[in-house]
CSV table of C-alpha atoms and ligand atoms in Angstrom, one decimal:
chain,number,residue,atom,x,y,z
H,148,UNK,CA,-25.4,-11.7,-42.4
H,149,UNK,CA,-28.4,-10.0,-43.6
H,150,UNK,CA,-28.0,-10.2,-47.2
H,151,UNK,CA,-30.5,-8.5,-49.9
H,152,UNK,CA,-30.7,-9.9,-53.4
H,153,UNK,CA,-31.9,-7.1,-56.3
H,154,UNK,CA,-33.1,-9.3,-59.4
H,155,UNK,CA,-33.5,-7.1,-62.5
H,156,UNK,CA,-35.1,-8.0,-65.5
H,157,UNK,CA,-32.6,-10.5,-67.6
H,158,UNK,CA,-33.5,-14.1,-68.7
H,159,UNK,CA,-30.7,-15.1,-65.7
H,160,UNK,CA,-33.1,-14.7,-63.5
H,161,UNK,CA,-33.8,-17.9,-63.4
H,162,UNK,CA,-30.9,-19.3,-61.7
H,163,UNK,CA,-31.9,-16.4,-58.4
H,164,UNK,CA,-34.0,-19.1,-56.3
H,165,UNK,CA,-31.4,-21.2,-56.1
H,166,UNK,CA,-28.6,-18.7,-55.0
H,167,UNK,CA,-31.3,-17.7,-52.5
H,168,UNK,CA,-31.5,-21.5,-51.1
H,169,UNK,CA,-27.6,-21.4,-50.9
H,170,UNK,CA,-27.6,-18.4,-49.2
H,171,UNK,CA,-30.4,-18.8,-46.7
H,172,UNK,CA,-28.4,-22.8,-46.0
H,173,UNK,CA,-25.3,-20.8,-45.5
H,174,UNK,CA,-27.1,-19.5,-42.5
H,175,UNK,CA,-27.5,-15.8,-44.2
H,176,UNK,CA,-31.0,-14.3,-43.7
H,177,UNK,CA,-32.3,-13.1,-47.5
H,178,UNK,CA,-34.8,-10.4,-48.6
H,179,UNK,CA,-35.3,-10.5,-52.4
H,180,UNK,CA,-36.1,-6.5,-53.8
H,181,UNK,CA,-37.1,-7.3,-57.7
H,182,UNK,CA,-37.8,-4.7,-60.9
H,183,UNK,CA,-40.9,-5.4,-62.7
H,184,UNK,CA,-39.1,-6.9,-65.4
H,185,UNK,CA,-37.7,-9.4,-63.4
H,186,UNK,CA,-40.6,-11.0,-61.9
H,187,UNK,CA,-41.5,-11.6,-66.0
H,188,UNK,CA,-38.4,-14.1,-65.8
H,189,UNK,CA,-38.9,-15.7,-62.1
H,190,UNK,CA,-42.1,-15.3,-59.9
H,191,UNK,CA,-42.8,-13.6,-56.6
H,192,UNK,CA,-44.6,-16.5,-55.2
H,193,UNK,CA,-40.9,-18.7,-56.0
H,194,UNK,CA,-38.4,-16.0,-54.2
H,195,UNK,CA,-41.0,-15.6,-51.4
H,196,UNK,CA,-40.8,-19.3,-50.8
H,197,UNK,CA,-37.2,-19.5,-50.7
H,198,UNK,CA,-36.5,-16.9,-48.7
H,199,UNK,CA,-39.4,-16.8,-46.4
H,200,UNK,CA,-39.9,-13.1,-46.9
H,201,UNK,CA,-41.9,-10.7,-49.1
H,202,UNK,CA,-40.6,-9.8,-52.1
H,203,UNK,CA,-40.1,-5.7,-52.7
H,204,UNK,CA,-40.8,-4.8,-55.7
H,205,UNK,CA,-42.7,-1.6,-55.9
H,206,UNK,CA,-41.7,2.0,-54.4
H,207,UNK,CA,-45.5,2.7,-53.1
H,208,UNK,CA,-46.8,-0.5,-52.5
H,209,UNK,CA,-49.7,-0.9,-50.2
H,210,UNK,CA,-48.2,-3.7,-48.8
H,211,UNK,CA,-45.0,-1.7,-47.8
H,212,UNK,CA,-44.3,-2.2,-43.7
H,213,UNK,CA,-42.9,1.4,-43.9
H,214,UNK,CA,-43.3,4.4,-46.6
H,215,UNK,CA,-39.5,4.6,-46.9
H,216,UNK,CA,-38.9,1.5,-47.1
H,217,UNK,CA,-35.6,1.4,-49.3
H,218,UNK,CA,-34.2,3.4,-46.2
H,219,UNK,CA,-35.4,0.8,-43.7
H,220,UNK,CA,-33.8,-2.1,-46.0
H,221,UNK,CA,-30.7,0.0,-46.2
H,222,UNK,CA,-30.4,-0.5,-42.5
H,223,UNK,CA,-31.4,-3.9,-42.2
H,224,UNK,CA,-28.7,-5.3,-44.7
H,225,UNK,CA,-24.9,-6.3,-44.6
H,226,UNK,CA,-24.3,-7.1,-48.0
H,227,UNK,CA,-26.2,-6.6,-51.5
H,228,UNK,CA,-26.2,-8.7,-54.2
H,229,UNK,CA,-27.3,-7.7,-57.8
H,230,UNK,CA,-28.3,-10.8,-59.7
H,231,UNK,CA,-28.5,-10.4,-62.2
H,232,UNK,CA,-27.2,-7.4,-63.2
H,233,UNK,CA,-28.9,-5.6,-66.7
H,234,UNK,CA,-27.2,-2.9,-68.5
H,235,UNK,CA,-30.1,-1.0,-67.4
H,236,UNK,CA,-29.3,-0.8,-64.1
H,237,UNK,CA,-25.9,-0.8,-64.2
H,238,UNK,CA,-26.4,2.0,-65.8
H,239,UNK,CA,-28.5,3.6,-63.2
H,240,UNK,CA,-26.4,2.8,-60.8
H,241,UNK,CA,-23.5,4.3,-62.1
H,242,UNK,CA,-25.4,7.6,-63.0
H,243,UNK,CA,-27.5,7.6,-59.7
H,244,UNK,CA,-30.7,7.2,-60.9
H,245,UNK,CA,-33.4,5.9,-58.7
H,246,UNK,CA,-36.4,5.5,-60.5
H,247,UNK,CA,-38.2,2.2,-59.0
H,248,UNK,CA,-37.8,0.5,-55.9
H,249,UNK,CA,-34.2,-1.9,-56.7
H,250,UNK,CA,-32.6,1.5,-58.2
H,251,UNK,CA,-33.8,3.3,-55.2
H,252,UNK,CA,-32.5,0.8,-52.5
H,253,UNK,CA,-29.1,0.6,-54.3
H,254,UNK,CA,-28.7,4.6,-54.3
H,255,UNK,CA,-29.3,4.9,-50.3
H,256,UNK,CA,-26.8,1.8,-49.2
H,257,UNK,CA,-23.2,3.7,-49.7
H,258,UNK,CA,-21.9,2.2,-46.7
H,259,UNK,CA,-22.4,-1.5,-47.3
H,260,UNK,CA,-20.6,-4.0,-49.6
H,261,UNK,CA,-22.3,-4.1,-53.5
H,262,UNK,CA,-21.8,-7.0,-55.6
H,263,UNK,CA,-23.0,-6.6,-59.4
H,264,UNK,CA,-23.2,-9.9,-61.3
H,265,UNK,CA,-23.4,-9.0,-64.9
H,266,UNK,CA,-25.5,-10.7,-67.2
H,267,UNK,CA,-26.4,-9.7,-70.9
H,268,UNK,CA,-25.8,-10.5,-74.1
H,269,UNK,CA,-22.0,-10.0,-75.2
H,270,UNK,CA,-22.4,-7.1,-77.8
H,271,UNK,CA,-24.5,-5.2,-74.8
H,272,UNK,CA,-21.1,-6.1,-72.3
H,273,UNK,CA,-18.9,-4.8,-74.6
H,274,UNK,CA,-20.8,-1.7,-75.6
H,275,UNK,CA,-18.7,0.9,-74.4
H,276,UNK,CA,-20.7,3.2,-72.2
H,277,UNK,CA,-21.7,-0.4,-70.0
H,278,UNK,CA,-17.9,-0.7,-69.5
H,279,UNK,CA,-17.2,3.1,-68.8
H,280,UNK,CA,-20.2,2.3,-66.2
H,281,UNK,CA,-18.9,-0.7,-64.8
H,282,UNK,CA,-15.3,1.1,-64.1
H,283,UNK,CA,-17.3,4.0,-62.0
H,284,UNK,CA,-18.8,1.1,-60.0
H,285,UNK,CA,-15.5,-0.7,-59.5
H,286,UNK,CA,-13.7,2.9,-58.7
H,287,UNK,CA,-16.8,3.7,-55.9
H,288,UNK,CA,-16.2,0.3,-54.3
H,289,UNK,CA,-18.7,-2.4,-56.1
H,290,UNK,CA,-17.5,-5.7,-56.3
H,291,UNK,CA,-18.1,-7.2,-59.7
H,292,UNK,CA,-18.8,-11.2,-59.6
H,293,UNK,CA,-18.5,-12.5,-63.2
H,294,UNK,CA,-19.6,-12.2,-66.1
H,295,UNK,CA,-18.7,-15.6,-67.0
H,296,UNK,CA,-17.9,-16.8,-71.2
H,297,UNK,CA,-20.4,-19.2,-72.6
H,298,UNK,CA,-23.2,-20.3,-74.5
H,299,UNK,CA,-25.8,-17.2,-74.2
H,300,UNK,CA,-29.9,-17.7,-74.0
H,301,UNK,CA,-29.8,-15.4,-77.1
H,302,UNK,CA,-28.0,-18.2,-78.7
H,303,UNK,CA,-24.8,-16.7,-79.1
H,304,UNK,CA,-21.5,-17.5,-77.2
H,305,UNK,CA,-19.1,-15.1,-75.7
H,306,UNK,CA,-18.9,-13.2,-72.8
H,307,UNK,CA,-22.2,-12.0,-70.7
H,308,UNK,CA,-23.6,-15.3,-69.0
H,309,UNK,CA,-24.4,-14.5,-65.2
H,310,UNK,CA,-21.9,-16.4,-62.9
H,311,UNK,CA,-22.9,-19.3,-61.2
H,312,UNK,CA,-24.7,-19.3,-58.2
H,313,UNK,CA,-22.2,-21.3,-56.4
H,314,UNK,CA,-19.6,-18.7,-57.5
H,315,UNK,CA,-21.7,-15.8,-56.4
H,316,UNK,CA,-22.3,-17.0,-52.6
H,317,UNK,CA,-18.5,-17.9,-52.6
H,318,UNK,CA,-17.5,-14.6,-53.5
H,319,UNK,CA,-19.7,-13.4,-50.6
H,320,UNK,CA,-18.1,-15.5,-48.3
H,321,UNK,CA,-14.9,-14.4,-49.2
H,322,UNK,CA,-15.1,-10.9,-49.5
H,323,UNK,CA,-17.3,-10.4,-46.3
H,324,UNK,CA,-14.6,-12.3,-44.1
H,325,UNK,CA,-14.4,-10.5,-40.8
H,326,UNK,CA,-13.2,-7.0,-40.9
H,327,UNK,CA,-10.6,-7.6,-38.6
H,328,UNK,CA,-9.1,-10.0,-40.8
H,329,UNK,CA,-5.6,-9.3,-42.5
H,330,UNK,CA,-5.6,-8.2,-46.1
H,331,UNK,CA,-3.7,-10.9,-48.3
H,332,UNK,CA,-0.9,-9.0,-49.2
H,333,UNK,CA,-0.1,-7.1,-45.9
H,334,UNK,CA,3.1,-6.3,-45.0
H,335,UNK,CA,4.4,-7.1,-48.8
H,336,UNK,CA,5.7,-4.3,-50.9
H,337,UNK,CA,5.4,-4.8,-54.9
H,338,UNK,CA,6.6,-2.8,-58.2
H,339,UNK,CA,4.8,-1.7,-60.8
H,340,UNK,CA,5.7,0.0,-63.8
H,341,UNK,CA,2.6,1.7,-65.6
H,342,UNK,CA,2.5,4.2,-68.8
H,343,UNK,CA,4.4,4.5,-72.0
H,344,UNK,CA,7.9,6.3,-72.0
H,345,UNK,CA,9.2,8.9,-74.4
H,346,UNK,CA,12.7,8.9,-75.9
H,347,UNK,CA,13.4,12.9,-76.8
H,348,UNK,CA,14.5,13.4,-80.2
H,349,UNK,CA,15.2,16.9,-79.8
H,350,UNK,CA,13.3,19.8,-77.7
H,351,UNK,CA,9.6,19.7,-79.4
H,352,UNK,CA,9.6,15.7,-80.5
H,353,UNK,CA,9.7,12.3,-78.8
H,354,UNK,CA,9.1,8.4,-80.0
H,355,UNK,CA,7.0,6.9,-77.4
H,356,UNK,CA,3.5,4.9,-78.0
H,357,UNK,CA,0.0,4.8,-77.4
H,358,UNK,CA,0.3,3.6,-73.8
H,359,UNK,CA,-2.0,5.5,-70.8
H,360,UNK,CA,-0.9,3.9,-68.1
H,361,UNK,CA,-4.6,3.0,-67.2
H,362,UNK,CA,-4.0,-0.8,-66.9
H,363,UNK,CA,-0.8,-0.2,-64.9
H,364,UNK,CA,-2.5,2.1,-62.5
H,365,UNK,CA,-5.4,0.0,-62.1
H,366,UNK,CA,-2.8,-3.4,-60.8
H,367,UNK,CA,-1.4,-0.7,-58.3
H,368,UNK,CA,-4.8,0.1,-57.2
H,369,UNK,CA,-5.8,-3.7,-56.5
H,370,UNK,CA,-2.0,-4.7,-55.1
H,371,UNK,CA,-2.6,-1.3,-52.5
H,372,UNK,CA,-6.4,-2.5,-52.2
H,373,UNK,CA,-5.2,-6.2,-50.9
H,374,UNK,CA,-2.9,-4.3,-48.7
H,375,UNK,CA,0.5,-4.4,-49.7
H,376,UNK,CA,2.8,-0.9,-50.0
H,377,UNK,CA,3.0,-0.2,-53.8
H,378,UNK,CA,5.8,0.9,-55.7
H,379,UNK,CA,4.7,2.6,-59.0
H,380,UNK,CA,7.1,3.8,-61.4
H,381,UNK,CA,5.0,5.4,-64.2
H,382,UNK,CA,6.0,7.0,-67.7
H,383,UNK,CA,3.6,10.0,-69.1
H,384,UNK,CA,0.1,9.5,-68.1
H,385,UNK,CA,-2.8,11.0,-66.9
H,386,UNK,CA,-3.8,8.8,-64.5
H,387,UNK,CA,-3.6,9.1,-60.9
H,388,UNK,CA,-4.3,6.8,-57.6
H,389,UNK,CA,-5.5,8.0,-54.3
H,390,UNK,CA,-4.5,5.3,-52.4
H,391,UNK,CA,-2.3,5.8,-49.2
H,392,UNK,CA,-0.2,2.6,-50.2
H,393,UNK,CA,0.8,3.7,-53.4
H,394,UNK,CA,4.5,5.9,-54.2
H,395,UNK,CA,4.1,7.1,-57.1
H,396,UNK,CA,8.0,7.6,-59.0
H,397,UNK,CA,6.9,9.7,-61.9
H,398,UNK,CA,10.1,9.2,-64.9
H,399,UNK,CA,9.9,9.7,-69.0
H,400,UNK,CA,12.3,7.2,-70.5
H,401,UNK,CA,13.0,4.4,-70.4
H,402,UNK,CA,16.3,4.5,-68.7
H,403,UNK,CA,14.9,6.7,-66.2
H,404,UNK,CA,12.6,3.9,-65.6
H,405,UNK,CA,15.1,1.1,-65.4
H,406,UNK,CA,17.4,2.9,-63.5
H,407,UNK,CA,14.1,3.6,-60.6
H,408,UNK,CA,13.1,-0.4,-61.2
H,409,UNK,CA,16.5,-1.9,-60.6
H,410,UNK,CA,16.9,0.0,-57.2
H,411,UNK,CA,13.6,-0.8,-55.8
H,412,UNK,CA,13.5,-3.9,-56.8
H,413,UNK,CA,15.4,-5.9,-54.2
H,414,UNK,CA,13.4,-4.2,-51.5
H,415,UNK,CA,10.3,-6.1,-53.0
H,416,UNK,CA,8.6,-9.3,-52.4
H,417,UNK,CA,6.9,-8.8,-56.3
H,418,UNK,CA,7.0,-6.9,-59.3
H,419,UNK,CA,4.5,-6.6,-62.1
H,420,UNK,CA,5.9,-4.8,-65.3
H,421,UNK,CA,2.6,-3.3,-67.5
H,422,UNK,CA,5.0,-0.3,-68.7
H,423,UNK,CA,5.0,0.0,-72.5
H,424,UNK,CA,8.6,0.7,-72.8
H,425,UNK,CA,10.1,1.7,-76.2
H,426,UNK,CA,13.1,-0.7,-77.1
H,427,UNK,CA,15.1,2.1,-78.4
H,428,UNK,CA,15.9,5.6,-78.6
H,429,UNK,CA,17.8,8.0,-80.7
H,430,UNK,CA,21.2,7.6,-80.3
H,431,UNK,CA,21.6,10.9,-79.8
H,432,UNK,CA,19.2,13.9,-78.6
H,433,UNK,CA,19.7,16.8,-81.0
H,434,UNK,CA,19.7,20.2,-78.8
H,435,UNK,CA,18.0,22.4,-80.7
H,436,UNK,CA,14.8,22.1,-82.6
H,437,UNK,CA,15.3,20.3,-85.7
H,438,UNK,CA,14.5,21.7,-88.8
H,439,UNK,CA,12.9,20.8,-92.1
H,440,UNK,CA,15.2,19.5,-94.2
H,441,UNK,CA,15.4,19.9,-97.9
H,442,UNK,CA,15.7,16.3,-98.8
H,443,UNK,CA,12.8,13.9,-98.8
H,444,UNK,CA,14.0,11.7,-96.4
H,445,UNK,CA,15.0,11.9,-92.9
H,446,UNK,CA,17.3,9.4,-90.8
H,447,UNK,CA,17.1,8.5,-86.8
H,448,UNK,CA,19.3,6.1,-85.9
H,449,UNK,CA,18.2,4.6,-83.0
H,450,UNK,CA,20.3,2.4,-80.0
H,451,UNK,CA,18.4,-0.1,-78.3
H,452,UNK,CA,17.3,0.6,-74.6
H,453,UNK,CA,17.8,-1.3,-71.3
H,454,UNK,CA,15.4,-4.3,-71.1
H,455,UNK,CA,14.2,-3.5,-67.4
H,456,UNK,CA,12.0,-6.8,-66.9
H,457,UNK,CA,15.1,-9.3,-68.4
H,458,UNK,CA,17.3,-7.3,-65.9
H,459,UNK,CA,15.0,-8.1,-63.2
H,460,UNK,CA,14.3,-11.7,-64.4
H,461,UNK,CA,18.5,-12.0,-64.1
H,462,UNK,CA,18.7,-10.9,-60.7
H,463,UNK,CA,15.2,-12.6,-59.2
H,464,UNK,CA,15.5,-13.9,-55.8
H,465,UNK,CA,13.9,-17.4,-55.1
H,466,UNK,CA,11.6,-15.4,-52.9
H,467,UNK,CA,10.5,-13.2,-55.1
H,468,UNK,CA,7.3,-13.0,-57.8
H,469,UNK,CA,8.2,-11.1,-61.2
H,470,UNK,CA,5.1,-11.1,-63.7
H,471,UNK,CA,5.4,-9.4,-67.2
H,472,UNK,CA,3.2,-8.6,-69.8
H,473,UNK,CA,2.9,-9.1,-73.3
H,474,UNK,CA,1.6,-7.0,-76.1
H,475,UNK,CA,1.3,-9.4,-78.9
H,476,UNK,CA,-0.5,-8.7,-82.6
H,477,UNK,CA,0.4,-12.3,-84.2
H,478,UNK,CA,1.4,-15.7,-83.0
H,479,UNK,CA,0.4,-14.7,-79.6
H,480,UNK,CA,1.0,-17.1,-77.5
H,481,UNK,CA,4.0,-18.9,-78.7
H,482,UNK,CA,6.0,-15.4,-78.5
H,483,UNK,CA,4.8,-14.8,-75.0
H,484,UNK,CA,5.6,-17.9,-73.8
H,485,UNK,CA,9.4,-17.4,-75.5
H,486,UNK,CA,9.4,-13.9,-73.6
H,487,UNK,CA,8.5,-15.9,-70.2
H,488,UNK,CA,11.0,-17.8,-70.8
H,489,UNK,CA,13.8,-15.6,-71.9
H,490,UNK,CA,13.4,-12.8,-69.2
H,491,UNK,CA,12.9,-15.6,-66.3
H,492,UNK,CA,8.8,-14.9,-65.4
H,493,UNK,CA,7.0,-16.6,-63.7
H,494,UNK,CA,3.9,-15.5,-65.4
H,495,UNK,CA,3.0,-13.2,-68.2
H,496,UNK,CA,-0.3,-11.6,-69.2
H,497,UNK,CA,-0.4,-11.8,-72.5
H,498,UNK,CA,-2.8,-9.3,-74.3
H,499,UNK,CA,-3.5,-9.2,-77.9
H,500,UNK,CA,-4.2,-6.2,-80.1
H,501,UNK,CA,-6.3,-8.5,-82.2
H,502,UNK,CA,-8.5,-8.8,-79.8
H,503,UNK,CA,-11.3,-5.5,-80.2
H,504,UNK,CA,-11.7,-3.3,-76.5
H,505,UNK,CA,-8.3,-4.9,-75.1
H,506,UNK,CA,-4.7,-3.2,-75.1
H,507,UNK,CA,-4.0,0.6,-75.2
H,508,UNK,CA,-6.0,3.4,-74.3
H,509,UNK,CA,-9.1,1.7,-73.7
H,510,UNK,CA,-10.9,1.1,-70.6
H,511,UNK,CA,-11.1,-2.5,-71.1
H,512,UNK,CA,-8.9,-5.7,-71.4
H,513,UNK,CA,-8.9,-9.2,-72.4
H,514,UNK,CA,-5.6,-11.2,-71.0
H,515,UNK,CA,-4.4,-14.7,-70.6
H,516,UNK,CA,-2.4,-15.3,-67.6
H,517,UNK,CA,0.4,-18.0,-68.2
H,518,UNK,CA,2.1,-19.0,-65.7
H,519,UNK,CA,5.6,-20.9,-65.9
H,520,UNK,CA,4.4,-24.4,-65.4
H,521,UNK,CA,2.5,-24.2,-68.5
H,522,UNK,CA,-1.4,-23.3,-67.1
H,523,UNK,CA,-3.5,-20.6,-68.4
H,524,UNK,CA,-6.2,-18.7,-67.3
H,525,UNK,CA,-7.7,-16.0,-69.9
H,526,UNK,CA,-10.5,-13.5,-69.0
H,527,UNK,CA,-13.1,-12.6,-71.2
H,528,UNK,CA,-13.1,-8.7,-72.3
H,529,UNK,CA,-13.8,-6.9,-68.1
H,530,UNK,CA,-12.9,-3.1,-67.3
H,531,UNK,CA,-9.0,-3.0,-66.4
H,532,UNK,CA,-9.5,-2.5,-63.1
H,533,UNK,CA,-10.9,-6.5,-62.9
H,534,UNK,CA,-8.3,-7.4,-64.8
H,535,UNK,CA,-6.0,-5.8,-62.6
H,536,UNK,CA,-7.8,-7.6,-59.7
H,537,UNK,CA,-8.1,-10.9,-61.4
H,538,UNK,CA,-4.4,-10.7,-62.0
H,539,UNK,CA,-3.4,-10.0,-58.6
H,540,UNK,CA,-5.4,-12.6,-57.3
H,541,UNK,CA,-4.0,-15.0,-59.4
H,542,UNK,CA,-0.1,-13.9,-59.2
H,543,UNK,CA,0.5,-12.4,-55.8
H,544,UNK,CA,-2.8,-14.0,-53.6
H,545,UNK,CA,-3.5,-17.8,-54.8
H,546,UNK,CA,0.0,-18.0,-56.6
H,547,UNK,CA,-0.1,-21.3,-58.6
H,548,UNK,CA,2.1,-24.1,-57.9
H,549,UNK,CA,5.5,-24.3,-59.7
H,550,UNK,CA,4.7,-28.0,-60.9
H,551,UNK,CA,2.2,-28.3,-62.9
U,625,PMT,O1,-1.4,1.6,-70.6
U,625,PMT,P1,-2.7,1.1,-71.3
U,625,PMT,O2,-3.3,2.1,-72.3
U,625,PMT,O3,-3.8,0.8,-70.3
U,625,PMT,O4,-2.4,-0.2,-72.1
U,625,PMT,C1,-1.9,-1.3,-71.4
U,625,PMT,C2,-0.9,-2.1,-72.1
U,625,PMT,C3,-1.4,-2.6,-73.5
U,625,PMT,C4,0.3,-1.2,-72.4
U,625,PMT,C5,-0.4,-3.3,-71.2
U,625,PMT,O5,-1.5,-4.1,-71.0
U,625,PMT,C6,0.7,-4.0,-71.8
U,625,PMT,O6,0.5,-5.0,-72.6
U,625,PMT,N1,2.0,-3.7,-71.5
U,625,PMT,C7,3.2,-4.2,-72.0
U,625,PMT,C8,3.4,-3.6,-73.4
U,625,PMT,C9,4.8,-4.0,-74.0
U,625,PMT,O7,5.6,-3.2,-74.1
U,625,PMT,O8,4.9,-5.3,-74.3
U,625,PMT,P2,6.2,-6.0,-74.8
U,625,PMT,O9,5.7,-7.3,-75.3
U,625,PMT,O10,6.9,-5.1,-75.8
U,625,PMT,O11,7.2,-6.1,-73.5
U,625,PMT,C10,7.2,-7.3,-72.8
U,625,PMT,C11,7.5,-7.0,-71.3
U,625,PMT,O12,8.8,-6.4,-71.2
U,625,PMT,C12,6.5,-5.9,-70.7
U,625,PMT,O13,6.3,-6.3,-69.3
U,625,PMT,C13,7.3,-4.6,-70.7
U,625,PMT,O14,7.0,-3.8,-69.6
U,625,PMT,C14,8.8,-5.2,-70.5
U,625,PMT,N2,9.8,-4.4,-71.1
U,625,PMT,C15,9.9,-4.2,-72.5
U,625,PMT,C16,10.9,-3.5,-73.0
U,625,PMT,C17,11.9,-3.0,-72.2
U,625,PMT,N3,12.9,-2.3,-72.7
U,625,PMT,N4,11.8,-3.1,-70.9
U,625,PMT,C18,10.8,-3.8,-70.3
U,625,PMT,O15,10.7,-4.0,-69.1
């Protein structure tokens, strides 16, 4: 493959001559395109050597073979890589600006596969407009590799470091497998239940939650994108897919969802449950708009609801995959390991509202994945939609043994 490598300017630049060597051993042929603030951090003379080319780095350079030369790279390459990845250009990427000659090159190569490796300082990851960045990357096709959790050059630890070079060639490998290759999940079907669901009170009022449905929607987006037919059965949101694979089964409560969930269910091979379902309603919905009452207080009683995912836990096939979630605020892991093992998972994603940018509304997550034999995997804090993919990959694609 002909495989570009953009460097911008972060201290992880370091580590780019040796993913070059790995690359170029792999057999891949490697042109290095670098910002100016990158070659402060690893020198022209080092990615020349490694990859026995010149290094691009300015738009007009005299040295340029042609004077578009981002266009004639374009065509040249299979694959980019963007190690590492600032916020900067992220951002630029994201907002289409092309401003030098990496930004440039990375606007005119729509039709080829982008990976973004992430590296900053945690506080600049989890700044809000990087992640609202990162999702439009992810939803126009860019593949993020990392950012891995560890000990940062600024001396902090947390989430930001650039992944491995090892990783990064892997994920090449893996994601640039032969087009005619099957997608992991074809021929499966899976269910998903996304969104919060209201529980009328009367004509003007409902109890539901803070749920949007936008981590939901994003694990139907990466089950349809490793091509399996999708199932979605989603309370009140906003959000919406576009894929092909995906049914969408639009309800409001939560019986409306269980009663959806328990008939698709044993046409499915899977089902992941991310719905934010209330536990009960009022146990009885008053026709016409209640009024303002004269004394100070106001009773609901309330009768519990179906629990859909304990329903499907009881009737699970040996054949099939359920994974639940959990939304935890205390004792996190020691309740979601009880829910595990009271609905019959055999994983949950546990998500904690303690932890800041992860659980509703927000763009981004931060989950551990448990699976029934006792392993965990957590993420650090990643847009949903890499959550979503990191969960699919880890449930449905590589499912872990049942031993541990
Ligand atoms: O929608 P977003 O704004 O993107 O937010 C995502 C999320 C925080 C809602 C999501 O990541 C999440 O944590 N979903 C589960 C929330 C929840 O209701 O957790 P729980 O611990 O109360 O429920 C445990 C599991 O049982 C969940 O899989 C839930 O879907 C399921 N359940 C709960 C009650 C019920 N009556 N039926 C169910 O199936």
């Amino acid at each position: 493959m002909n495989v570009i490598v953009g460097i911008s300017g972060g201290i992880a630049a370091y580590k780019v001559p040796a993913l070059v060597r790995l690359l170029c051993d792999a057999g891949h042929a490697v042109r290095c395109v670098a910002t100016s603030h990158a070659l402060e951090f690893v020198t022209r003379t080092t990615l020349q050597t490694v990859s026995g080319q010149r290094v691009y780095c300015a738009l007009f350079d005299t040295g340029n073979e042609y004077s578009t030369e981002h266009i004639a790279l374009k065509d040249w390459c299979d694959a980019v890589i963007v190690a590492p990845a600032t916020a900067n250009i992220i951002g630029k990427m994201a907002c289409g600006i092309g401003d030098d000659a990496l930004s440039t090159l990375l606007l005119s190569v729509q039709d080829k596969r982008v990976f973004v490796c992430p590296a900053m300082n945690t506080a600049m990851w989890c700044n809000k407009a990087v992640q609202r960045n990162i999702s439009l990357l992810q939803t126009a096709g860019v593949t993020l590799i990392g950012p891995d959790s560890g000990h940062l050059a600024c001396g902090t630890t947390g989430a930001g470091r650039m992944a491995q070079p090892e990783a990064i060639a892997d994920a090449l490998e893996a994601h640039c497998s032969p087009v005619t290759d099957k997608l992991p999940l074809e021929g499966k079907k899976v269910l998903v239940t996304a969104g919060p669901t209201y529980e009328r009170i009367d004509p003007v009022r409902y109890i539901g939650n803070f749920s949007s449905g936008k981590m939901g929607v994003a694990i139907a987006d990466a089950i349809a994108a490793a091509g399996a037919e999708v199932e979605l059965v989603a309370g009140p949101t906003h959000e919406r897919s576009t894929s092909a694979r995906i049914t969408l089964h639009t309800v409001e409560s939560a019986r409306q969802m269980y009663e959806l969930a328990t008939r698709l269910f044993p046409g499915c091979d899977a089902a992941i449950l991310a719905a934010a379902v209330a536990d009960y309603r009022p146990e009885s919905y008053i026709p016409e708009k209640l009024k303002r009452q004269d004394s100070e207080v106001l009773t609901l009683r309330l009768v519990r609801n179906p629990d859909i995912l304990a329903t499907l836990g009881g009737s699970k096939r040996d054949d099939q995959t359920l994974v639940g979630f959990a939304l935890e605020t205390n004792d996190e892991m020691r309740h979601a390991r009880e829910k595990m093992e009271r609905k019959n998972l055999d994983y949950i994603v546990l998500n904690s509202l303690r932890d800041d940018g992860a659980g509703f509304g927000v763009d981004t997550n931060k989950v551990t994945i448990i699976h029934r034999n006792g392993s965990t995997v957590a993420t650090p804090l990643l847009s949903k939609r890499e959550v979503a993919r990191r969960i699919v990959d880890h449930c449905l694609i590589t499912p872990q043994k049942t031993a541990p």
